[in-house]
């Protein structure tokens, strides 16, 4: 099986057409103003702009729509409802392959929060769009992976620091944390081996050197084969782990 890698930077850099020549994935966070507020925080593309973006990129270019702050806090209310409708409109306009729910650290592994997340999962159409859940805080990766399987959604992880869940698809976020400002060849090769063989891998690289790392990841994805097909079985950690060391940074 040949794994298809879809790789994007942390945010849109420059014009969409120019960005699409370097990357083939973009996360779009769609925000809506709170009641009484003039404008939402941060840039919010209109549906017309999103449609233009879709038309300006090649067919293989993919978009992921990211839920707004109300959805991230997983609290029912008018704000969450409006963000959900805005996300649906954005998914349609962009023909987005993924919807990403990034829950805050306040959303803990209790039955209350699990039930609230499940309600959001149930309200998003998943005929052609993958639902991706990215927890933060005290969630253990194995517990979160088991919960994601129960909801039939994809768990997003940082493959340099967390186990990569099994399945035909992976959603990765390579974070620039601590002393890690870039990922060197050794670290990226370990990440590719940890991912293993999949149908699709969506990866967001949050470093300032994302373009160079995207090129190397694509090359490794073509050349490096996982001996264990790690993506399709149990959770896999390469020998010695894949936490990035100082000598593996660029």
Short mmCIF file of C-alpha atoms in Angstrom, two decimals:
data_model
loop_
_atom_site.label_atom_id
_atom_site.label_comp_id
_atom_site.label_asym_id
_atom_site.label_seq_id
_atom_site.Cartn_x
_atom_site.Cartn_y
_atom_site.Cartn_z
CA UNK A 1 0.00 0.00 0.00
CA UNK A 2 1.30 3.44 -0.93
CA UNK A 3 0.70 6.03 1.79
CA UNK A 4 -0.59 9.41 0.62
CA UNK A 5 0.92 12.27 2.64
CA UNK A 6 -0.96 15.59 2.84
CA UNK A 7 1.24 18.22 4.48
CA UNK A 8 0.56 21.79 5.56
CA UNK A 9 2.11 24.65 7.50
CA UNK A 10 0.74 26.11 10.73
CA UNK A 11 -1.08 28.86 8.84
CA UNK A 12 -1.56 30.36 5.42
CA UNK A 13 1.62 32.05 4.26
CA UNK A 14 1.11 34.53 1.43
CA UNK A 15 -1.44 34.07 -1.34
CA UNK A 16 -3.36 30.81 -1.54
CA UNK A 17 -2.06 29.96 -5.04
CA UNK A 18 1.55 30.45 -3.90
CA UNK A 19 0.98 28.42 -0.73
CA UNK A 20 -0.52 25.56 -2.77
CA UNK A 21 2.72 25.29 -4.75
CA UNK A 22 4.58 24.43 -1.54
CA UNK A 23 2.02 22.55 0.55
CA UNK A 24 -1.10 20.49 -0.14
CA UNK A 25 -3.02 20.90 3.12
CA UNK A 26 -4.37 23.92 4.99
CA UNK A 27 -6.27 24.20 8.26
CA UNK A 28 -8.96 26.88 8.24
CA UNK A 29 -10.44 28.05 11.54
CA UNK A 30 -13.87 29.55 11.05
CA UNK A 31 -14.95 31.92 13.83
CA UNK A 32 -18.21 33.77 14.42
CA UNK A 33 -18.76 36.90 16.54
CA UNK A 34 -20.34 36.52 19.95
CA UNK A 35 -23.68 38.17 20.52
CA UNK A 36 -23.10 41.89 20.80
CA UNK A 37 -19.55 41.72 19.46
CA UNK A 38 -18.66 43.57 16.28
CA UNK A 39 -16.14 41.09 14.87
CA UNK A 40 -14.79 37.68 15.85
CA UNK A 41 -11.22 37.39 17.05
CA UNK A 42 -8.81 36.80 14.19
CA UNK A 43 -9.36 36.65 10.43
CA UNK A 44 -12.54 34.91 9.36
CA UNK A 45 -12.78 34.14 5.63
CA UNK A 46 -16.21 34.55 4.09
CA UNK A 47 -17.90 31.62 2.35
CA UNK A 48 -17.24 33.39 -0.97
CA UNK A 49 -13.53 33.60 -0.11
CA UNK A 50 -13.46 29.93 0.84
CA UNK A 51 -15.01 29.01 -2.50
CA UNK A 52 -12.38 31.08 -4.31
CA UNK A 53 -9.67 29.28 -2.34
CA UNK A 54 -11.07 25.92 -3.40
CA UNK A 55 -11.12 26.96 -7.06
CA UNK A 56 -7.58 28.40 -6.90
CA UNK A 57 -5.87 25.19 -5.77
CA UNK A 58 -5.32 21.84 -7.54
CA UNK A 59 -7.87 19.04 -7.02
CA UNK A 60 -5.43 17.09 -4.83
CA UNK A 61 -5.08 20.01 -2.38
CA UNK A 62 -6.93 19.34 0.88
CA UNK A 63 -8.51 21.57 3.50
CA UNK A 64 -9.28 20.88 7.16
CA UNK A 65 -11.84 23.02 9.00
CA UNK A 66 -11.03 23.66 12.68
CA UNK A 67 -13.76 24.27 15.23
CA UNK A 68 -13.93 27.64 16.99
CA UNK A 69 -13.46 28.43 20.71
CA UNK A 70 -17.01 27.59 21.78
CA UNK A 71 -16.80 24.13 20.22
CA UNK A 72 -13.33 23.67 21.72
CA UNK A 73 -14.78 24.22 25.19
CA UNK A 74 -17.53 21.69 24.39
CA UNK A 75 -20.28 23.71 26.03
CA UNK A 76 -23.74 23.81 24.51
CA UNK A 77 -25.17 27.20 23.68
CA UNK A 78 -25.82 29.71 20.94
CA UNK A 79 -22.11 30.33 20.33
CA UNK A 80 -21.38 26.64 19.81
CA UNK A 81 -24.43 26.26 17.55
CA UNK A 82 -23.34 29.17 15.37
CA UNK A 83 -19.79 27.87 15.13
CA UNK A 84 -21.09 24.45 14.14
CA UNK A 85 -23.21 25.90 11.35
CA UNK A 86 -20.29 28.05 10.19
CA UNK A 87 -18.07 24.96 10.17
CA UNK A 88 -20.58 23.04 8.07
CA UNK A 89 -20.75 25.90 5.58
CA UNK A 90 -16.95 26.05 5.41
CA UNK A 91 -16.70 22.28 4.90
CA UNK A 92 -19.10 22.53 1.98
CA UNK A 93 -17.36 25.56 0.42
CA UNK A 94 -13.89 24.05 0.73
CA UNK A 95 -14.91 20.45 0.08
CA UNK A 96 -12.87 19.82 3.23
CA UNK A 97 -11.54 16.33 3.89
CA UNK A 98 -11.38 16.86 7.68
CA UNK A 99 -13.10 18.66 10.53
CA UNK A 100 -10.84 19.13 13.55
CA UNK A 101 -12.17 19.55 17.10
CA UNK A 102 -9.32 20.72 19.35
CA UNK A 103 -10.67 20.48 22.90
CA UNK A 104 -9.20 22.59 25.70
CA UNK A 105 -7.41 21.31 28.81
CA UNK A 106 -10.63 21.88 30.82
CA UNK A 107 -12.23 19.04 28.85
CA UNK A 108 -11.17 16.07 30.97
CA UNK A 109 -11.76 12.29 30.66
CA UNK A 110 -15.00 12.26 32.65
CA UNK A 111 -18.34 10.91 31.46
CA UNK A 112 -19.77 14.43 31.34
CA UNK A 113 -17.20 15.67 28.83
CA UNK A 114 -17.24 12.43 26.84
CA UNK A 115 -21.01 12.75 26.42
CA UNK A 116 -20.70 16.37 25.32
CA UNK A 117 -18.04 15.55 22.72
CA UNK A 118 -20.16 12.64 21.47
CA UNK A 119 -23.04 15.06 20.82
CA UNK A 120 -20.81 17.24 18.64
CA UNK A 121 -19.55 14.16 16.80
CA UNK A 122 -23.15 13.21 16.09
CA UNK A 123 -23.98 16.60 14.60
CA UNK A 124 -21.27 16.64 11.92
CA UNK A 125 -21.92 14.84 8.63
CA UNK A 126 -19.20 12.33 7.89
CA UNK A 127 -20.12 11.04 4.46
CA UNK A 128 -16.95 12.46 2.88
CA UNK A 129 -15.38 14.40 5.78
CA UNK A 130 -13.29 12.81 8.54
CA UNK A 131 -13.97 13.94 12.12
CA UNK A 132 -10.64 14.52 13.87
CA UNK A 133 -10.42 14.96 17.64
CA UNK A 134 -7.39 16.59 19.24
CA UNK A 135 -7.56 16.55 23.05
CA UNK A 136 -5.21 18.40 25.39
CA UNK A 137 -4.55 18.32 29.09
CA UNK A 138 -4.71 15.12 31.14
CA UNK A 139 -5.90 12.67 28.47
CA UNK A 140 -3.63 9.64 28.12
CA UNK A 141 -3.03 8.75 24.49
CA UNK A 142 -4.20 5.14 24.83
CA UNK A 143 -7.41 6.20 26.61
CA UNK A 144 -8.06 8.91 24.04
CA UNK A 145 -7.38 6.45 21.20
CA UNK A 146 -9.86 3.95 22.66
CA UNK A 147 -12.47 6.69 22.98
CA UNK A 148 -11.84 7.86 19.42
CA UNK A 149 -12.38 4.31 18.16
CA UNK A 150 -15.67 4.14 20.06
CA UNK A 151 -16.82 7.35 18.37
CA UNK A 152 -15.39 6.20 15.02
CA UNK A 153 -13.30 9.36 14.71
CA UNK A 154 -9.59 10.00 14.13
CA UNK A 155 -7.34 10.97 17.04
CA UNK A 156 -4.82 13.70 16.25
CA UNK A 157 -1.40 13.29 17.90
CA UNK A 158 2.07 14.78 17.90
CA UNK A 159 4.04 11.81 16.54
CA UNK A 160 7.32 13.08 18.04
CA UNK A 161 5.90 12.80 21.54
CA UNK A 162 2.85 10.53 21.43
CA UNK A 163 1.97 7.07 20.18
CA UNK A 164 0.37 6.98 16.75
CA UNK A 165 -3.05 5.25 16.88
CA UNK A 166 -3.83 2.44 14.44
CA UNK A 167 -6.11 2.85 11.47
CA UNK A 168 -6.11 3.58 7.75
CA UNK A 169 -5.69 7.32 8.37
CA UNK A 170 -3.52 9.45 10.67
CA UNK A 171 -3.76 13.13 11.57
CA UNK A 172 -0.50 14.56 12.91
CA UNK A 173 0.58 17.87 14.41
CA UNK A 174 4.36 18.37 14.62
CA UNK A 175 4.70 21.03 17.29
CA UNK A 176 7.60 23.39 17.88
CA UNK A 177 7.83 22.97 21.66
CA UNK A 178 10.63 23.64 24.12
CA UNK A 179 14.03 23.40 22.45
CA UNK A 180 12.55 21.78 19.35
CA UNK A 181 12.50 24.47 16.69
CA UNK A 182 12.91 22.11 13.72
CA UNK A 183 12.87 18.39 13.00
CA UNK A 184 16.04 16.90 11.56
CA UNK A 185 16.34 13.92 9.20
CA UNK A 186 16.63 11.34 11.98
CA UNK A 187 13.54 12.61 13.81
CA UNK A 188 11.48 12.72 10.62
CA UNK A 189 12.52 9.21 9.63
CA UNK A 190 11.42 7.94 13.04
CA UNK A 191 8.09 9.70 12.62
CA UNK A 192 7.52 8.08 9.22
CA UNK A 193 8.35 4.65 10.63
CA UNK A 194 6.02 5.24 13.59
CA UNK A 195 3.19 6.16 11.26
CA UNK A 196 3.72 3.05 9.16
CA UNK A 197 1.62 2.24 6.11
CA UNK A 198 -1.72 4.02 5.84
CA UNK A 199 -4.15 5.10 3.20
CA UNK A 200 -3.78 8.80 4.11
CA UNK A 201 -1.65 10.85 6.49
CA UNK A 202 -2.56 14.49 7.17
CA UNK A 203 0.31 16.39 8.82
CA UNK A 204 0.51 19.97 10.06
CA UNK A 205 4.08 21.18 10.69
CA UNK A 206 4.19 24.13 13.09
CA UNK A 207 7.88 25.03 12.75
CA UNK A 208 9.32 27.99 10.86
CA UNK A 209 11.11 25.51 8.59
CA UNK A 210 7.95 23.64 7.60
CA UNK A 211 8.68 23.77 3.87
CA UNK A 212 12.01 21.96 4.18
CA UNK A 213 10.52 19.39 6.55
CA UNK A 214 7.54 18.84 4.25
CA UNK A 215 9.87 18.05 1.35
CA UNK A 216 11.84 15.58 3.46
CA UNK A 217 8.69 13.94 4.84
CA UNK A 218 7.36 13.37 1.34
CA UNK A 219 10.68 11.86 0.28
CA UNK A 220 10.80 9.60 3.33
CA UNK A 221 7.18 8.63 2.83
CA UNK A 222 8.11 7.30 -0.61
CA UNK A 223 11.36 5.63 0.39
CA UNK A 224 10.90 4.35 3.93
CA UNK A 225 8.78 1.29 4.50
CA UNK A 226 7.60 0.30 7.96
CA UNK A 227 8.61 -3.34 8.71
CA UNK A 228 5.62 -3.78 11.02
CA UNK A 229 2.90 -1.86 9.15
CA UNK A 230 2.45 0.03 12.38
CA UNK A 231 -0.47 2.12 11.24
CA UNK A 232 -2.81 -0.82 10.79
CA UNK A 233 -2.35 -2.70 14.05
CA UNK A 234 -1.65 -1.76 17.65
CA UNK A 235 -0.20 1.49 18.92
CA UNK A 236 3.42 1.69 17.80
CA UNK A 237 6.44 3.37 19.34
CA UNK A 238 9.74 3.01 17.50
CA UNK A 239 12.65 1.49 19.35
CA UNK A 240 14.00 4.06 21.78
CA UNK A 241 11.01 6.38 21.30
CA UNK A 242 10.86 9.34 18.97
CA UNK A 243 11.23 12.26 21.34
CA UNK A 244 13.45 14.68 19.48
CA UNK A 245 16.94 15.12 20.85
CA UNK A 246 19.13 18.19 20.42
CA UNK A 247 21.36 16.44 17.86
CA UNK A 248 18.35 15.62 15.68
CA UNK A 249 17.28 19.21 15.22
CA UNK A 250 18.25 21.36 12.29
#
